[in-house]
Amino acid sequence: MDIRALYAQMGISAQVLDFADTVLAGLQERFARIDAVAEFNQAKVTAAMQKNRLAAMHFNLSSGYGYNDDGRDNLERVYADCFHTQAALVRPQITCGTHALALALGANLLPGDELLSPVGAPYDTLEEVIGIRPSIGSLKEYGVSYRQVDLLSDGSFDYENIRRAINDKTKVITIQRSKGYATRPSFSVGQIGELIAFCKQCKPDVICMVDNCYGEFVDTIEPSDVGADMVVGSLIKNPGGGLAPTGGYICGTERCIERCAYRLNAPGLGKEVGANLGLLTAFYQGLFLAPTVVAGALKGAVFAAACYEKLGFRVVPGSKEARNDIIQAVELGSREGMVAFCSGIQAAAPVDSYVTPEPWPMPGYDSDVIMAAGAFVQGSSIELSADGPIRPPYAVYFQGGLTWYHAKLGILMSLEKMHQAGLIELQ
Ligand SMILES: *Cc1c(COP(=O)(O)O)cnc(C)c1O
């Protein structure tokens, strides 16, 4: 049986396959560039493991206090070397990206200090961390104030107002690399470097933190290569490579990371405590696979953009635009479109493929939300997934795919469902 016959058995029509072949023919150069970045990052990750003499003993389980856990400490040295920082905190006790960000902020901001976001509103969950929306234990409750400078209408940095916003109290500057679920573009590492340089020119001792979620290994350099004092992210996104079942990381200067360790555990107890619970193999191996996994997710995003752009939908970023994260937005223009697209992604999943995603009210949203995911790790968004609020412009946010072939299958299925629903016309 050839691949077309197998796809036919899985319910994908010849029309969809022909359409996909035409689109793919135009993407080979783009894919080659993605592969070149992955090759570089594979070497970078491997070199960091070699430099730190990674060995079988580093996979040993520790329990209880986790004293003398050399596997845990070595993983943090490997992360620090990958991100070219002095130190790192990489732990299963950091429960998610939001926790890692809250930790990095809470550890480095004291009462009377001010936090500045020079890139507009932060990711939804950060609103409660900061206290933009009132919440128990927010930075605001602890007397940390917040200022925000929005981007200019063309998406660029408003340097004039950033200069004005930086004052005696400004202690930490938070920069979000990925657009997340906003409509602004995601920033390149180069752009972030320019912004950090500008902020440090205004105030040399200010701490610059980058929310690196969804951005790791998309480029050959990271924000820590261009002056960030801390880079922060989730292990169930890019750097966990799909294998890490939980966790978060912060890489940065010795001073910042030491504070984070005391904040995570307790004053007096820093990095020395924290059992690894047998997760180290997954963390190391996930990091080792992450460059290839991210490349697969990027190819999926480019392929989705090219298919839906050709069908006349607005996609962000465009199929030919540079990419700074793994998220692809597709504006489907209708509720039916979102449901069909997400059914396709769900039908392609290795887990829970038989369920039908339905729009549903969600806390914190003023409209119903639809989500498609069938992942080995609950909530993992480096695995193939799509979601979005049911409201104009009816955009789905598509991300992940542990392999390019699986991401491709998901997009083929989405096209099939859209076609069956009469929402697209394939020439
Ligand atoms: C996912 C994400 C977060 C939060 O991470 P969680 O693991 O969902 O808590 C923060 N910032 C950005 C840009 C993200 O994409």
mmCIF file with all atom_site columns, N, CA and C in Angstrom, residues 220-261:
data_model
loop_
_atom_site.group_PDB
_atom_site.id
_atom_site.type_symbol
_atom_site.label_atom_id
_atom_site.label_alt_id
_atom_site.label_comp_id
_atom_site.label_asym_id
_atom_site.label_entity_id
_atom_site.label_seq_id
_atom_site.pdbx_PDB_ins_code
_atom_site.Cartn_x
_atom_site.Cartn_y
_atom_site.Cartn_z
_atom_site.occupancy
_atom_site.B_iso_or_equiv
_atom_site.pdbx_formal_charge
_atom_site.auth_seq_id
_atom_site.auth_comp_id
_atom_site.auth_asym_id
_atom_site.auth_atom_id
_atom_site.pdbx_PDB_model_num
ATOM 1   N N  . THR A 1 220 ? 18.773 30.354 15.995 1.00 0.00 ? 220 THR A N  1
ATOM 2   C CA . THR A 1 220 ? 20.031 29.799 16.514 1.00 0.00 ? 220 THR A CA 1
ATOM 3   C C  . THR A 1 220 ? 20.504 30.545 17.758 1.00 0.00 ? 220 THR A C  1
ATOM 4   N N  . ILE A 1 221 ? 19.951 31.726 17.993 1.00 0.00 ? 221 ILE A N  1
ATOM 5   C CA . ILE A 1 221 ? 20.276 32.461 19.220 1.00 0.00 ? 221 ILE A CA 1
ATOM 6   C C  . ILE A 1 221 ? 19.013 32.645 20.050 1.00 0.00 ? 221 ILE A C  1
ATOM 7   N N  . GLU A 1 222 ? 19.211 32.873 21.335 1.00 0.00 ? 222 GLU A N  1
ATOM 8   C CA . GLU A 1 222 ? 18.106 33.070 22.281 1.00 0.00 ? 222 GLU A CA 1
ATOM 9   C C  . GLU A 1 222 ? 18.238 34.473 22.878 1.00 0.00 ? 222 GLU A C  1
ATOM 10  N N  . PRO A 1 223 ? 17.173 34.977 23.515 1.00 0.00 ? 223 PRO A N  1
ATOM 11  C CA . PRO A 1 223 ? 17.252 36.325 24.100 1.00 0.00 ? 223 PRO A CA 1
ATOM 12  C C  . PRO A 1 223 ? 18.416 36.504 25.078 1.00 0.00 ? 223 PRO A C  1
ATOM 13  N N  . SER A 1 224 ? 18.848 35.408 25.712 1.00 0.00 ? 224 SER A N  1
ATOM 14  C CA . SER A 1 224 ? 19.988 35.504 26.640 1.00 0.00 ? 224 SER A CA 1
ATOM 15  C C  . SER A 1 224 ? 21.298 35.768 25.886 1.00 0.00 ? 224 SER A C  1
ATOM 16  N N  . ASP A 1 225 ? 21.312 35.561 24.573 1.00 0.00 ? 225 ASP A N  1
ATOM 17  C CA . ASP A 1 225 ? 22.499 35.894 23.771 1.00 0.00 ? 225 ASP A CA 1
ATOM 18  C C  . ASP A 1 225 ? 22.553 37.380 23.421 1.00 0.00 ? 225 ASP A C  1
ATOM 19  N N  . VAL A 1 226 ? 21.464 38.097 23.677 1.00 0.00 ? 226 VAL A N  1
ATOM 20  C CA . VAL A 1 226 ? 21.427 39.518 23.311 1.00 0.00 ? 226 VAL A CA 1
ATOM 21  C C  . VAL A 1 226 ? 21.120 40.399 24.521 1.00 0.00 ? 226 VAL A C  1
ATOM 22  N N  . GLY A 1 227 ? 21.530 39.920 25.714 1.00 0.00 ? 227 GLY A N  1
ATOM 23  C CA . GLY A 1 227 ? 21.488 40.821 26.870 1.00 0.00 ? 227 GLY A CA 1
ATOM 24  C C  . GLY A 1 227 ? 20.418 40.555 27.903 1.00 0.00 ? 227 GLY A C  1
ATOM 25  N N  . ALA A 1 228 ? 19.516 39.583 27.696 1.00 0.00 ? 228 ALA A N  1
ATOM 26  C CA . ALA A 1 228 ? 18.481 39.321 28.705 1.00 0.00 ? 228 ALA A CA 1
ATOM 27  C C  . ALA A 1 228 ? 19.135 38.783 29.975 1.00 0.00 ? 228 ALA A C  1
ATOM 28  N N  . ASP A 1 229 ? 18.688 39.268 31.125 1.00 0.00 ? 229 ASP A N  1
ATOM 29  C CA . ASP A 1 229 ? 19.213 38.792 32.407 1.00 0.00 ? 229 ASP A CA 1
ATOM 30  C C  . ASP A 1 229 ? 18.534 37.509 32.845 1.00 0.00 ? 229 ASP A C  1
ATOM 31  N N  . MET A 1 230 ? 17.310 37.302 32.357 1.00 0.00 ? 230 MET A N  1
ATOM 32  C CA . MET A 1 230 ? 16.596 36.044 32.625 1.00 0.00 ? 230 MET A CA 1
ATOM 33  C C  . MET A 1 230 ? 15.761 35.688 31.398 1.00 0.00 ? 230 MET A C  1
ATOM 34  N N  . VAL A 1 231 ? 15.784 34.404 31.002 1.00 0.00 ? 231 VAL A N  1
ATOM 35  C CA . VAL A 1 231 ? 14.839 33.890 30.001 1.00 0.00 ? 231 VAL A CA 1
ATOM 36  C C  . VAL A 1 231 ? 14.045 32.787 30.687 1.00 0.00 ? 231 VAL A C  1
ATOM 37  N N  . VAL A 1 232 ? 12.748 32.764 30.392 1.00 0.00 ? 232 VAL A N  1
ATOM 38  C CA . VAL A 1 232 ? 11.832 31.949 31.182 1.00 0.00 ? 232 VAL A CA 1
ATOM 39  C C  . VAL A 1 232 ? 10.879 31.184 30.270 1.00 0.00 ? 232 VAL A C  1
ATOM 40  N N  . GLY A 1 233 ? 10.597 29.920 30.615 1.00 0.00 ? 233 GLY A N  1
ATOM 41  C CA . GLY A 1 233 ? 9.646  29.180 29.793 1.00 0.00 ? 233 GLY A CA 1
ATOM 42  C C  . GLY A 1 233 ? 9.143  27.909 30.455 1.00 0.00 ? 233 GLY A C  1
ATOM 43  N N  . SER A 1 234 ? 8.326  27.192 29.705 1.00 0.00 ? 234 SER A N  1
ATOM 44  C CA . SER A 1 234 ? 7.658  25.974 30.177 1.00 0.00 ? 234 SER A CA 1
ATOM 45  C C  . SER A 1 234 ? 8.283  24.745 29.542 1.00 0.00 ? 234 SER A C  1
ATOM 46  N N  . LEU A 1 235 ? 8.390  23.660 30.299 1.00 0.00 ? 235 LEU A N  1
ATOM 47  C CA . LEU A 1 235 ? 8.937  22.419 29.742 1.00 0.00 ? 235 LEU A CA 1
ATOM 48  C C  . LEU A 1 235 ? 7.890  21.609 28.998 1.00 0.00 ? 235 LEU A C  1
ATOM 49  N N  . ILE A 1 236 ? 6.596  21.969 29.085 1.00 0.00 ? 236 ILE A N  1
ATOM 50  C CA . ILE A 1 236 ? 5.632  21.254 28.239 1.00 0.00 ? 236 ILE A CA 1
ATOM 51  C C  . ILE A 1 236 ? 5.359  22.038 26.951 1.00 0.00 ? 236 ILE A C  1
ATOM 52  N N  . LYS A 1 237 ? 6.268  22.975 26.689 1.00 0.00 ? 237 LYS A N  1
ATOM 53  C CA . LYS A 1 237 ? 6.329  23.592 25.361 1.00 0.00 ? 237 LYS A CA 1
ATOM 54  C C  . LYS A 1 237 ? 7.684  23.204 24.755 1.00 0.00 ? 237 LYS A C  1
ATOM 55  N N  . ASN A 1 238 ? 8.288  24.082 23.976 1.00 0.00 ? 238 ASN A N  1
ATOM 56  C CA . ASN A 1 238 ? 9.464  23.718 23.156 1.00 0.00 ? 238 ASN A CA 1
ATOM 57  C C  . ASN A 1 238 ? 10.602 22.955 23.857 1.00 0.00 ? 238 ASN A C  1
ATOM 58  N N  . PRO A 1 239 ? 11.172 23.441 24.972 1.00 0.00 ? 239 PRO A N  1
ATOM 59  C CA . PRO A 1 239 ? 12.437 22.840 25.419 1.00 0.00 ? 239 PRO A CA 1
ATOM 60  C C  . PRO A 1 239 ? 12.279 21.468 26.064 1.00 0.00 ? 239 PRO A C  1
ATOM 61  N N  . GLY A 1 240 ? 11.038 21.069 26.388 1.00 0.00 ? 240 GLY A N  1
ATOM 62  C CA . GLY A 1 240 ? 10.811 19.735 26.933 1.00 0.00 ? 240 GLY A CA 1
ATOM 63  C C  . GLY A 1 240 ? 10.773 18.670 25.844 1.00 0.00 ? 240 GLY A C  1
ATOM 64  N N  . GLY A 1 241 ? 10.761 19.109 24.592 1.00 0.00 ? 241 GLY A N  1
ATOM 65  C CA . GLY A 1 241 ? 10.814 18.177 23.464 1.00 0.00 ? 241 GLY A CA 1
ATOM 66  C C  . GLY A 1 241 ? 9.680  17.162 23.434 1.00 0.00 ? 241 GLY A C  1
ATOM 67  N N  . GLY A 1 242 ? 8.587  17.433 24.162 1.00 0.00 ? 242 GLY A N  1
ATOM 68  C CA . GLY A 1 242 ? 7.461  16.507 24.190 1.00 0.00 ? 242 GLY A CA 1
ATOM 69  C C  . GLY A 1 242 ? 7.623  15.401 25.219 1.00 0.00 ? 242 GLY A C  1
ATOM 70  N N  . LEU A 1 243 ? 8.817  15.249 25.779 1.00 0.00 ? 243 LEU A N  1
ATOM 71  C CA . LEU A 1 243 ? 9.050  14.161 26.739 1.00 0.00 ? 243 LEU A CA 1
ATOM 72  C C  . LEU A 1 243 ? 8.888  14.609 28.186 1.00 0.00 ? 243 LEU A C  1
ATOM 73  N N  . ALA A 1 244 ? 9.211  15.869 28.486 1.00 0.00 ? 244 ALA A N  1
ATOM 74  C CA . ALA A 1 244 ? 9.077  16.357 29.865 1.00 0.00 ? 244 ALA A CA 1
ATOM 75  C C  . ALA A 1 244 ? 7.588  16.349 30.226 1.00 0.00 ? 244 ALA A C  1
ATOM 76  N N  . PRO A 1 245 ? 7.203  15.676 31.322 1.00 0.00 ? 245 PRO A N  1
ATOM 77  C CA . PRO A 1 245 ? 5.786  15.597 31.668 1.00 0.00 ? 245 PRO A CA 1
ATOM 78  C C  . PRO A 1 245 ? 5.287  16.798 32.475 1.00 0.00 ? 245 PRO A C  1
ATOM 79  N N  . THR A 1 246 ? 6.204  17.671 32.910 1.00 0.00 ? 246 THR A N  1
ATOM 80  C CA . THR A 1 246 ? 5.850  18.866 33.688 1.00 0.00 ? 246 THR A CA 1
ATOM 81  C C  . THR A 1 246 ? 7.125  19.712 33.793 1.00 0.00 ? 246 THR A C  1
ATOM 82  N N  . GLY A 1 247 ? 7.022  20.885 34.400 1.00 0.00 ? 247 GLY A N  1
ATOM 83  C CA . GLY A 1 247 ? 8.240  21.642 34.704 1.00 0.00 ? 247 GLY A CA 1
ATOM 84  C C  . GLY A 1 247 ? 8.364  22.974 33.995 1.00 0.00 ? 247 GLY A C  1
ATOM 85  N N  . GLY A 1 248 ? 9.325  23.757 34.490 1.00 0.00 ? 248 GLY A N  1
ATOM 86  C CA . GLY A 1 248 ? 9.619  25.050 33.897 1.00 0.00 ? 248 GLY A CA 1
ATOM 87  C C  . GLY A 1 248 ? 11.087 25.369 34.088 1.00 0.00 ? 248 GLY A C  1
ATOM 88  N N  . TYR A 1 249 ? 11.570 26.397 33.388 1.00 0.00 ? 249 TYR A N  1
ATOM 89  C CA . TYR A 1 249 ? 12.979 26.765 33.523 1.00 0.00 ? 249 TYR A CA 1
ATOM 90  C C  . TYR A 1 249 ? 13.128 28.279 33.606 1.00 0.00 ? 249 TYR A C  1
ATOM 91  N N  . ILE A 1 250 ? 14.201 28.686 34.281 1.00 0.00 ? 250 ILE A N  1
ATOM 92  C CA . ILE A 1 250 ? 14.654 30.081 34.242 1.00 0.00 ? 250 ILE A CA 1
ATOM 93  C C  . ILE A 1 250 ? 16.168 30.017 34.059 1.00 0.00 ? 250 ILE A C  1
ATOM 94  N N  . CYS A 1 251 ? 16.694 30.642 33.020 1.00 0.00 ? 251 CYS A N  1
ATOM 95  C CA . CYS A 1 251 ? 18.145 30.729 32.816 1.00 0.00 ? 251 CYS A CA 1
ATOM 96  C C  . CYS A 1 251 ? 18.532 32.192 32.950 1.00 0.00 ? 251 CYS A C  1
ATOM 97  N N  . GLY A 1 252 ? 19.647 32.465 33.607 1.00 0.00 ? 252 GLY A N  1
ATOM 98  C CA . GLY A 1 252 ? 20.018 33.873 33.752 1.00 0.00 ? 252 GLY A CA 1
ATOM 99  C C  . GLY A 1 252 ? 21.282 34.085 34.559 1.00 0.00 ? 252 GLY A C  1
ATOM 100 N N  . THR A 1 253 ? 21.411 35.302 35.066 1.00 0.00 ? 253 THR A N  1
ATOM 101 C CA . THR A 1 253 ? 22.607 35.646 35.830 1.00 0.00 ? 253 THR A CA 1
ATOM 102 C C  . THR A 1 253 ? 22.575 34.931 37.181 1.00 0.00 ? 253 THR A C  1
ATOM 103 N N  . GLU A 1 254 ? 23.767 34.701 37.725 1.00 0.00 ? 254 GLU A N  1
ATOM 104 C CA . GLU A 1 254 ? 23.893 34.058 39.041 1.00 0.00 ? 254 GLU A CA 1
ATOM 105 C C  . GLU A 1 254 ? 23.011 34.759 40.082 1.00 0.00 ? 254 GLU A C  1
ATOM 106 N N  . ARG A 1 255 ? 23.047 36.077 40.078 1.00 0.00 ? 255 ARG A N  1
ATOM 107 C CA . ARG A 1 255 ? 22.306 36.855 41.085 1.00 0.00 ? 255 ARG A CA 1
ATOM 108 C C  . ARG A 1 255 ? 20.803 36.639 40.983 1.00 0.00 ? 255 ARG A C  1
ATOM 109 N N  . CYS A 1 256 ? 20.288 36.745 39.768 1.00 0.00 ? 256 CYS A N  1
ATOM 110 C CA . CYS A 1 256 ? 18.837 36.579 39.567 1.00 0.00 ? 256 CYS A CA 1
ATOM 111 C C  . CYS A 1 256 ? 18.400 35.158 39.900 1.00 0.00 ? 256 CYS A C  1
ATOM 112 N N  . ILE A 1 257 ? 19.177 34.168 39.447 1.00 0.00 ? 257 ILE A N  1
ATOM 113 C CA . ILE A 1 257 ? 18.778 32.765 39.634 1.00 0.00 ? 257 ILE A CA 1
ATOM 114 C C  . ILE A 1 257 ? 18.850 32.365 41.110 1.00 0.00 ? 257 ILE A C  1
ATOM 115 N N  . GLU A 1 258 ? 19.835 32.884 41.816 1.00 0.00 ? 258 GLU A N  1
ATOM 116 C CA . GLU A 1 258 ? 19.917 32.581 43.253 1.00 0.00 ? 258 GLU A CA 1
ATOM 117 C C  . GLU A 1 258 ? 18.654 33.058 43.970 1.00 0.00 ? 258 GLU A C  1
ATOM 118 N N  . ARG A 1 259 ? 18.221 34.253 43.630 1.00 0.00 ? 259 ARG A N  1
ATOM 119 C CA . ARG A 1 259 ? 16.987 34.768 44.236 1.00 0.00 ? 259 ARG A CA 1
ATOM 120 C C  . ARG A 1 259 ? 15.800 33.886 43.881 1.00 0.00 ? 259 ARG A C  1
ATOM 121 N N  . CYS A 1 260 ? 15.740 33.427 42.631 1.00 0.00 ? 260 CYS A N  1
ATOM 122 C CA . CYS A 1 260 ? 14.637 32.559 42.189 1.00 0.00 ? 260 CYS A CA 1
ATOM 123 C C  . CYS A 1 260 ? 14.622 31.262 42.994 1.00 0.00 ? 260 CYS A C  1
ATOM 124 N N  . ALA A 1 261 ? 15.814 30.690 43.254 1.00 0.00 ? 261 ALA A N  1
ATOM 125 C CA . ALA A 1 261 ? 15.894 29.431 43.998 1.00 0.00 ? 261 ALA A CA 1
ATOM 126 C C  . ALA A 1 261 ? 15.406 29.617 45.436 1.00 0.00 ? 261 ALA A C  1
#
